Amino acid sequence: MRGRGLLVASVVAAVVVTVATTAVLLLLDPKQPKAEAVKTGGLAGGAVVALYALWLNDRRRRTEEARHELEGEKVADERFARAVELLGHEADQVRAGAMHVLADLARSTPRYRQTVLNVLCAYLRRPFEHAALRALPEDPEQAFTGREREVDPEQDREMTVRMTAQRLVTDLVPWGQAPDAAYQLDLTGAKLVHFRLEGRRFGRLVARRAEFYGITAFREVELVKPALFSGATFHGRVDFRGARFDGGISFQDADFRARLDVTGARVGTFLHPPARPPADQVGALEVQRGTALRADPGGLRLTGDGQPPAGLQDHVQQD
């Protein structure tokens, strides 16, 4: 109804413009041929109709784009729901395929990225056992080198799926120059094997009571919110070289059973050192000026302008 009214209004406006233009031309130059004046007036009126047609086409285009966008969101929602459902499938290849679908969705539909990261992290938090983690926690891949594998095939298949989840988490976390505080990872209680986040820039990392097997590589990672490793166990080597923990870091009750390399690493806001020093520390962790130390550093080697233990209460809940 509204469109019909606009059409009538545009036709009326075109007629008015045509008559007015013709009249003005004849008044200004009475000697010119009337046919020329009418022709010019008709062109002016036609321009009004043409403008209406252009507006109408643009309106239709925007309506069509909005419809396609809504359809695209509906398809994305259906893909997400189906992929999450398939994460519970008994076949390992189906679970791995579902994770790739989720990752593709996160790349093509940015609003899904944090949600997909949450889903992948939730999968990694599921209970998991593998004979190699018990046999050689510092390097599970070499656990059965030179002798018969003592592993349930189902454990191997689940390990493959979990490694896929870890790799996709790493791929989806932003990297580059500027940290993106919008993204966070919750790996509370997860068992992670050769976990890597080198060069990633994001907000918060929660890995309370997590178990890190093999090499943990966080070289040049940058977090603008707290990194919480409270109660975590690092069975293998840990590479924190060049890392930036500007939002603070908690190693409360963390256990470093192999080499910890903090060469060039920096922490700000707060630091909760581990109760026991690392078995083998390389380099010294730089503590920025104004950083609150929650406990005595003990054997953890520090450098920089950090202050003595301050018991900063507004950060206690972060641990």
C-alpha positions in Angstrom: 0.0 0.0 0.0 2.8 2.4 0.9 4.6 1.6 -2.3 1.5 2.3 -4.4 1.1 5.7 -2.7 4.8 6.6 -3.4 4.2 5.6 -7.1 1.2 7.8 -7.4 3.1 10.6 -5.6 6.0 10.3 -8.0 3.7 10.4 -11.1 1.9 13.5 -9.7 5.3 15.1 -9.0 6.5 14.3 -12.5 3.4 15.9 -14.0 3.7 19.0 -11.8 7.4 19.3 -12.7 6.7 18.9 -16.4 3.9 21.6 -16.4 5.9 24.0 -14.2 9.1 23.6 -16.3 7.2 24.2 -19.5 5.5 27.2 -18.1 8.7 28.8 -16.8 10.5 28.3 -20.1 7.6 29.9 -22.1 7.5 32.8 -19.7 11.3 33.4 -19.8 11.4 33.0 -23.6 8.0 33.5 -25.3 9.5 33.3 -28.8 10.9 29.7 -28.5 8.8 26.9 -30.0 6.2 25.5 -27.7 7.2 22.0 -28.7 10.7 22.5 -27.4 9.5 23.8 -24.1 7.1 20.9 -23.7 10.0 18.5 -24.6 12.3 20.0 -22.0 9.5 19.9 -19.4 8.9 16.3 -20.2 12.6 15.5 -19.7 12.4 17.2 -16.3 9.4 15.2 -15.3 10.9 12.0 -16.6 13.9 12.7 -14.3 11.6 12.6 -11.3 10.2 9.2 -12.3 13.8 8.0 -13.0 14.9 9.0 -9.5 11.9 7.2 -8.0 12.8 4.0 -10.0 16.4 4.2 -8.8 15.2 4.6 -5.2 12.8 1.7 -5.6 15.6 -0.6 -7.1 17.9 0.3 -4.2 15.2 -0.5 -1.7 14.6 -3.9 -3.3 18.3 -4.6 -3.4 18.7 -3.9 0.3 15.6 -6.0 1.1 17.1 -8.9 -0.9 20.4 -8.5 0.9 18.8 -8.6 4.3 16.8 -11.7 3.3 20.0 -13.4 2.1 21.7 -12.4 5.4 18.9 -13.9 7.5 19.0 -17.1 5.4 22.8 -17.2 5.8 22.5 -16.9 9.6 19.9 -19.6 9.7 22.1 -21.9 7.7 25.1 -21.1 10.0 23.0 -21.8 13.0 21.9 -25.2 11.6 25.5 -26.1 10.7 26.6 -25.2 14.2 23.9 -27.2 15.9 24.6 -30.3 13.7 28.4 -30.1 14.2 28.0 -29.9 18.0 25.7 -32.8 17.9 28.3 -34.9 16.0 30.9 -34.2 18.6 29.2 -37.0 20.6 29.4 -39.5 17.7 31.1 -42.8 18.5 33.3 -42.6 15.3 36.5 -40.6 15.8 36.6 -39.5 12.2 33.1 -38.0 12.5 34.1 -36.1 15.7 37.2 -34.7 14.0 35.2 -33.8 10.9 32.7 -31.9 13.1 35.5 -29.9 14.6 36.7 -28.9 11.2 33.1 -27.8 10.3 33.0 -25.7 13.4 36.4 -24.1 12.6 35.3 -23.3 9.1 32.1 -21.7 10.5 34.2 -19.6 13.0 36.3 -18.3 10.1 33.4 -17.5 7.8 31.1 -16.1 10.5 33.1 -14.1 13.0 30.2 -14.0 15.6 30.8 -17.7 16.1 34.5 -17.6 16.8 34.4 -17.3 20.6 31.5 -19.8 20.7 33.5 -22.3 18.7 36.6 -21.8 20.9 34.4 -22.5 23.9 33.1 -25.7 22.4 36.6 -27.0 21.5 37.9 -26.1 24.9 34.9 -27.9 26.5 35.8 -31.0 24.5 39.4 -30.8 25.7 38.1 -30.6 29.3 36.5 -34.0 29.0 38.0 -36.8 31.0 40.8 -38.6 29.1 43.3 -41.3 29.7 46.1 -42.6 27.6 48.8 -45.1 28.4 51.5 -42.9 26.9 50.7 -40.1 29.3 51.5 -42.4 32.2 54.5 -44.1 30.6 56.4 -40.9 29.6 54.5 -37.7 30.5 57.4 -35.5 29.5 57.2 -36.8 25.9 54.2 -39.1 25.3 55.0 -39.5 21.6 58.2 -41.4 22.5 56.6 -43.5 25.2 56.7 -46.8 23.3 59.7 -46.2 21.0 61.5 -49.5 20.4 58.9 -51.7 22.1 55.4 -52.9 21.7 52.7 -50.3 22.2 50.6 -50.9 25.2 47.7 -48.7 24.2 44.0 -49.4 23.7 43.3 -48.5 20.0 40.3 -46.4 21.2 42.7 -44.3 23.2 44.8 -43.6 20.1 41.8 -42.6 18.2 40.6 -40.2 20.9 44.1 -38.8 21.1 44.0 -38.0 17.4 40.7 -36.2 17.9 42.0 -34.2 20.8 45.1 -33.2 18.9 42.8 -31.9 16.1 40.9 -29.9 18.7 44.2 -28.4 20.1 45.4 -27.5 16.6 42.1 -25.8 15.7 42.1 -23.8 19.0 45.6 -22.5 18.1 44.6 -21.7 14.5 41.5 -19.7 15.7 43.2 -17.6 18.3 44.3 -14.3 16.8 47.9 -13.5 16.2 49.7 -10.4 15.1 50.6 -7.0 16.6 47.6 -5.9 18.6 46.1 -8.2 21.3 42.4 -8.9 21.0 40.9 -8.9 24.5 37.6 -10.3 23.3 38.9 -13.9 23.0 39.5 -16.1 26.0 40.3 -19.8 26.6 39.0 -21.9 29.4 41.0 -25.1 29.7 40.4 -25.8 33.4 41.4 -29.4 34.2 42.2 -30.2 30.6 44.9 -32.7 29.6 46.9 -31.1 26.8 49.7 -32.7 24.8 52.4 -30.6 23.1 50.1 -27.6 23.4 51.1 -24.5 21.4 50.1 -20.9 21.4 53.2 -19.2 20.0 52.6 -15.6 18.9 49.0 -15.5 19.8 47.4 -12.3 21.1 44.2 -12.5 23.1 42.5 -11.8 26.4 42.3 -14.4 29.2 43.6 -17.9 29.6 42.3 -20.1 32.4 44.1 -23.4 32.8 43.5 -24.2 36.5 44.5 -27.7 37.4 45.4 -28.5 33.8 47.9 -31.2 32.9 50.5 -30.2 30.3 52.3 -33.2 28.7 55.2 -33.0 26.3 56.5 -29.5 25.2 54.3 -26.6 26.1 55.1 -23.7 23.7 53.9 -20.2 24.6 56.7 -18.3 23.0 55.9 -14.6 22.4 52.3 -15.1 23.4 50.6 -11.9 24.6 47.7 -11.7 27.0 46.1 -8.5 28.2 44.0 -10.3 30.9 45.1 -12.8 33.6 46.7 -16.1 32.7 45.7 -18.5 35.4 47.8 -21.7 35.8 46.8 -22.3 39.5 47.3 -25.9 40.4 48.5 -26.8 36.9 51.2 -29.5 36.3 53.8 -29.1 33.5 55.2 -32.6 32.9 57.5 -31.6 30.1 59.5 -28.5 29.0 57.8 -25.1 29.0 58.7 -22.3 26.6 57.6 -18.9 27.7 60.4 -17.0 25.9 59.4 -13.5 25.0 55.9 -13.9 26.4 53.9 -10.9 27.6 51.5 -11.4 30.5 50.4 -7.8 31.0 47.2 -8.9 32.7 49.0 -10.9 35.4 49.8 -14.5 35.9 49.1 -17.1 38.6 51.4 -20.1 39.2 49.8 -20.8 42.6 50.5 -24.4 43.5 51.7 -25.0 39.9 54.3 -27.8 39.5 57.1 -27.5 36.9 58.7 -30.9 36.6 61.0 -30.1 33.7 62.7 -27.0 32.2 61.0 -23.7 32.3 62.4 -21.1 29.9 61.3 -17.5 30.7 64.0 -15.7 28.7 62.6 -12.3 27.8 59.2 -13.0 29.3 57.4 -10.2 31.1 54.6 -10.0 33.7 52.5 -7.0 34.9 49.5 -6.4 37.2 50.1 -9.3 39.5 52.3 -12.4 39.9 51.6 -15.4 42.1 54.8 -17.5 42.1 54.7 -21.3 42.6 55.2 -22.7 46.0 58.1 -24.8 44.7 60.7 -23.5 42.2 60.9 -25.1 38.8 63.1 -28.1 38.4 65.2 -26.3 35.8 64.7 -22.5 35.1 66.3 -20.8 32.1 66.4 -17.0 32.2 64.6 -14.7 34.6 61.0 -13.5 34.5 60.8 -9.7 34.2 58.4 -8.1 36.7 57.1 -4.7 35.6 56.9 -1.7 38.0 53.8 -1.7 40.1 53.2 -5.5 39.8 51.9 -7.0 43.0 53.6 -10.2 44.2 51.1 -12.5 46.0 53.8 -14.6 47.7 57.5 -14.9 48.3 59.1 -15.7 44.9 61.1 -18.5 46.6 63.3 -20.1 44.0 61.7 -18.5 41.0 64.2 -16.1 39.4 62.8 -12.6 38.8 64.2 -9.4 37.4 62.8 -5.9 36.9 61.0 -3.3 39.0 58.3 -5.3 40.7 57.5 -4.6 44.3 57.7 -6.9 47.3 54.6 -9.0 48.2 51.7 -6.6 48.4 48.6 -8.8 48.9 46.6 -6.8 46.3 43.0 -7.8 47.3 41.3 -6.8 44.1 43.1 -9.5 42.3 42.9 -12.3 44.8 39.8 -13.9 43.2 41.7 -14.2 39.9 43.8 -17.1 41.1 
